[in-house]
PDB file of C-alpha atoms in Angstrom:
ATOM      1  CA  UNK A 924      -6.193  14.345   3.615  1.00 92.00           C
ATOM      2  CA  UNK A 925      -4.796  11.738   6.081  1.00 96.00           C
ATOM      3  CA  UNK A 926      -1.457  10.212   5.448  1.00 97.00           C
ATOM      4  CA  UNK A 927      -1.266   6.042   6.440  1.00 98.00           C
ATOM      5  CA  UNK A 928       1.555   2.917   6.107  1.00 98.00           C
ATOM      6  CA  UNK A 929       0.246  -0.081   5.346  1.00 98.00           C
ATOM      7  CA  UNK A 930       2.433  -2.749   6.424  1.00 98.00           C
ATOM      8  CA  UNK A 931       1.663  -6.156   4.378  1.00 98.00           C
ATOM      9  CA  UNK A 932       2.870  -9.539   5.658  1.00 98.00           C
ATOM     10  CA  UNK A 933       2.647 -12.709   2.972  1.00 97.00           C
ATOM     11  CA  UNK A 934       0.213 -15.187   4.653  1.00 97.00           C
ATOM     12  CA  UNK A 935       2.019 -18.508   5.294  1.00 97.00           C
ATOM     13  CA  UNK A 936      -0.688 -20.742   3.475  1.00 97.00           C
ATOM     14  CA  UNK A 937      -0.420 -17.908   0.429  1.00 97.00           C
ATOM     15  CA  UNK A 938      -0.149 -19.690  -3.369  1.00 97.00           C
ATOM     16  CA  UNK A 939       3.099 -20.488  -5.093  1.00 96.00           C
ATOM     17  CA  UNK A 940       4.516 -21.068  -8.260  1.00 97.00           C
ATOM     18  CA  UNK A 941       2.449 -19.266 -11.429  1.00 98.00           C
ATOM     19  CA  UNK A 942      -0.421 -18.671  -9.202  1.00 97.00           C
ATOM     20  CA  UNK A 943       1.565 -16.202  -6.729  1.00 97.00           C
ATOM     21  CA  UNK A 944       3.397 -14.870  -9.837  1.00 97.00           C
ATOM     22  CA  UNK A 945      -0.204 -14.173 -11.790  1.00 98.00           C
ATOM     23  CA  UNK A 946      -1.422 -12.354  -7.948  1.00 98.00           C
ATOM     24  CA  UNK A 947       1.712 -10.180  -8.237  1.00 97.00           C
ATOM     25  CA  UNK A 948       1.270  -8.995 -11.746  1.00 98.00           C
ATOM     26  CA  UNK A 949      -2.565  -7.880 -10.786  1.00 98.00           C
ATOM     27  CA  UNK A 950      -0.992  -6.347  -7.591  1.00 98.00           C
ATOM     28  CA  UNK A 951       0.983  -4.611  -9.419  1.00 97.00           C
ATOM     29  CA  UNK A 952      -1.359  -3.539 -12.205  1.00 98.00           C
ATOM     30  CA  UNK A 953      -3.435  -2.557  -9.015  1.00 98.00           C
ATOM     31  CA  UNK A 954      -1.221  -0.210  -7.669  1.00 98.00           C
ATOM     32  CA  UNK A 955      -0.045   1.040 -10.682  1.00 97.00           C
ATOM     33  CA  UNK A 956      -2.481   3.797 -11.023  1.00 98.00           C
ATOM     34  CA  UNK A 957      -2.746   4.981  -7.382  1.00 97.00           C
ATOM     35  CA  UNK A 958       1.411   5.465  -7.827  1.00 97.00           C
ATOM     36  CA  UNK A 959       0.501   7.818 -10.923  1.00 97.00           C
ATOM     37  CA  UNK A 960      -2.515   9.535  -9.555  1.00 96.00           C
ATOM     38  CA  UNK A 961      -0.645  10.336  -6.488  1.00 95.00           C
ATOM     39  CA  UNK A 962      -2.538   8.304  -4.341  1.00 97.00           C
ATOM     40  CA  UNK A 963       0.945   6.453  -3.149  1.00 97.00           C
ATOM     41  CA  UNK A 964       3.864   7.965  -2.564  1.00 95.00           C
ATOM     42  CA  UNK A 965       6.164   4.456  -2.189  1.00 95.00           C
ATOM     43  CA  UNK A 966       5.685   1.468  -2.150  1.00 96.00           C
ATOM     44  CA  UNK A 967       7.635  -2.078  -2.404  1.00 96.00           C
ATOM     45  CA  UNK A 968       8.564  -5.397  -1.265  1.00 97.00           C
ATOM     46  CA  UNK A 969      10.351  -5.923   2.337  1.00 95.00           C
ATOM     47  CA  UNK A 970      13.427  -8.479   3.148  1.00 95.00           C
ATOM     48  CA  UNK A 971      11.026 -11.714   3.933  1.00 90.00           C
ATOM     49  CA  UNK A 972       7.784 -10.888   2.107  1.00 93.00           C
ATOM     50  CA  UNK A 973       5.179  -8.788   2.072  1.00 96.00           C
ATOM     51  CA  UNK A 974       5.597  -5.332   1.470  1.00 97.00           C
ATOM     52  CA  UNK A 975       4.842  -1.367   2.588  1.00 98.00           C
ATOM     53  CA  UNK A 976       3.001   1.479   0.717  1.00 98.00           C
ATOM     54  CA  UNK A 977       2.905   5.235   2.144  1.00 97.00           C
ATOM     55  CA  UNK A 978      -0.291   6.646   0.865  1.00 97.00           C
ATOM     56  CA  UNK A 979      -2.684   8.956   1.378  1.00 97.00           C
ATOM     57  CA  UNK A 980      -6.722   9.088   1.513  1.00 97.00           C
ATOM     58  CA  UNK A 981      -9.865  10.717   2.530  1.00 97.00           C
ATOM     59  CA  UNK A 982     -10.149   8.032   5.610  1.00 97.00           C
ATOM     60  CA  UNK A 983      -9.668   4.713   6.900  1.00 97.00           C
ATOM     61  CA  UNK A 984     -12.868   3.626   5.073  1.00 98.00           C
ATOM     62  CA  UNK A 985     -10.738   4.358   2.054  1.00 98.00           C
ATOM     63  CA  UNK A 986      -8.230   2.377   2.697  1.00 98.00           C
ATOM     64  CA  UNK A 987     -10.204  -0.012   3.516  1.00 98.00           C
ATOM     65  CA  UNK A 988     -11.780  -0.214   0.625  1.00 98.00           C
ATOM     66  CA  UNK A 989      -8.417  -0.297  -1.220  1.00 98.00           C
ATOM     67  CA  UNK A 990      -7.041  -3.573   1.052  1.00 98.00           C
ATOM     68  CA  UNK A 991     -10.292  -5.127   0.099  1.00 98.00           C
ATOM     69  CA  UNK A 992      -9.628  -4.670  -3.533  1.00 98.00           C
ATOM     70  CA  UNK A 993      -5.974  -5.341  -3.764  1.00 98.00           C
ATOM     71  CA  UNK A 994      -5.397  -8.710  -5.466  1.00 98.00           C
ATOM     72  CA  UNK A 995      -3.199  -9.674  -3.061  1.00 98.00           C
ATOM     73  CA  UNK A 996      -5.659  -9.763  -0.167  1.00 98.00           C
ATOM     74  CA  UNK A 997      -8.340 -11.070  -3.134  1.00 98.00           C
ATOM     75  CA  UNK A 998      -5.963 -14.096  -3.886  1.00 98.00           C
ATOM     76  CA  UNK A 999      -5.034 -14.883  -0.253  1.00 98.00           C
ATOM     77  CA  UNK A1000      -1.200 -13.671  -0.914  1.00 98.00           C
ATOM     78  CA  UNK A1001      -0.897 -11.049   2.342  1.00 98.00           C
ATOM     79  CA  UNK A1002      -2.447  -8.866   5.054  1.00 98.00           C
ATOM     80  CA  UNK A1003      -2.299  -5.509   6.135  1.00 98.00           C
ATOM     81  CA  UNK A1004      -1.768  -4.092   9.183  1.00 98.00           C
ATOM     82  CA  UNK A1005      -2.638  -0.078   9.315  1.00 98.00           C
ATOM     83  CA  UNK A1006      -0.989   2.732  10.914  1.00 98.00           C
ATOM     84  CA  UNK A1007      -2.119   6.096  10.535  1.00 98.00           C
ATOM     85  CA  UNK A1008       0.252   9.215  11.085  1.00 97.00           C
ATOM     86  CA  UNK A1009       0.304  12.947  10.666  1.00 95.00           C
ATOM     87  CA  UNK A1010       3.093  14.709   8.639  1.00 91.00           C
ATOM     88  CA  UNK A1011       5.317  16.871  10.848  1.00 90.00           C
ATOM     89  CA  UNK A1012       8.776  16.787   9.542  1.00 88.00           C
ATOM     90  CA  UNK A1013       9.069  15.947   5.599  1.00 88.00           C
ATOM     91  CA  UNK A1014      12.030  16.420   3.452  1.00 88.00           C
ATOM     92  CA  UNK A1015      12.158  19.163   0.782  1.00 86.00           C
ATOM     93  CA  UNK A1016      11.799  16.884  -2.386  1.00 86.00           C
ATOM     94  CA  UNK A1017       8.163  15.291  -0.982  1.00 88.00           C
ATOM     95  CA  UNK A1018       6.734  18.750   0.404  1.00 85.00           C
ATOM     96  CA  UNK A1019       4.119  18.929  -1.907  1.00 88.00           C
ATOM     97  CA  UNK A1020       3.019  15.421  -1.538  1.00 88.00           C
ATOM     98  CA  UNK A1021       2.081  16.095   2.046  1.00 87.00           C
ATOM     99  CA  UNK A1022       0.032  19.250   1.321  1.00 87.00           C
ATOM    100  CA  UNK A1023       3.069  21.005   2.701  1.00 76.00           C
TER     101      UNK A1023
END
């Protein structure tokens, strides 16, 4: 398992009004699951839009895969940038999450 941060930034030309509010409720019910499953450990909005998510996935074509699908890319609302990182230090409570 690999361990990535997805750092989203809100596009500037991204819809407004009921039209951003209807791509946040679909974002949400996107992520929704993944948070369950496991899939995410965090995620949420950041001071000035956009927002991060700590997951973890078989690869980057997995990730992929979920940016493509996230309703917030579909509706034009942000982008991702991608970091992958390997767990060295990790606090007692999220152990397990990290295969630890």
């Amino acid at each position: 398992m690999k361990f990535f941060i997805l750092n989203g930034t809100f596009r500037p030309d991204r819809p407004e009004g009921p039209a951003f509010k209807e791509a946040l409720d679909a974002h949400h019910a996107y992520l929704n699951p993944m948070v369950a499953s496991g899939k995410i450990l965090v995620s949420g909005p950041k001071p000035g839009g956009g927002g991060i998510m700590l997951l973890k996935a078989e690869d980057m074509a997995e990730v992929q895969t979920l940016i493509d699908n996230d309703p917030f890319v579909v509706r034009g609302v942000q982008t991702y940038a991608v970091t992958e990182f390997m767990a060295f230090n990790v606090q007692p409570e999220v152990k397990n999450w990290f295969g630890k």
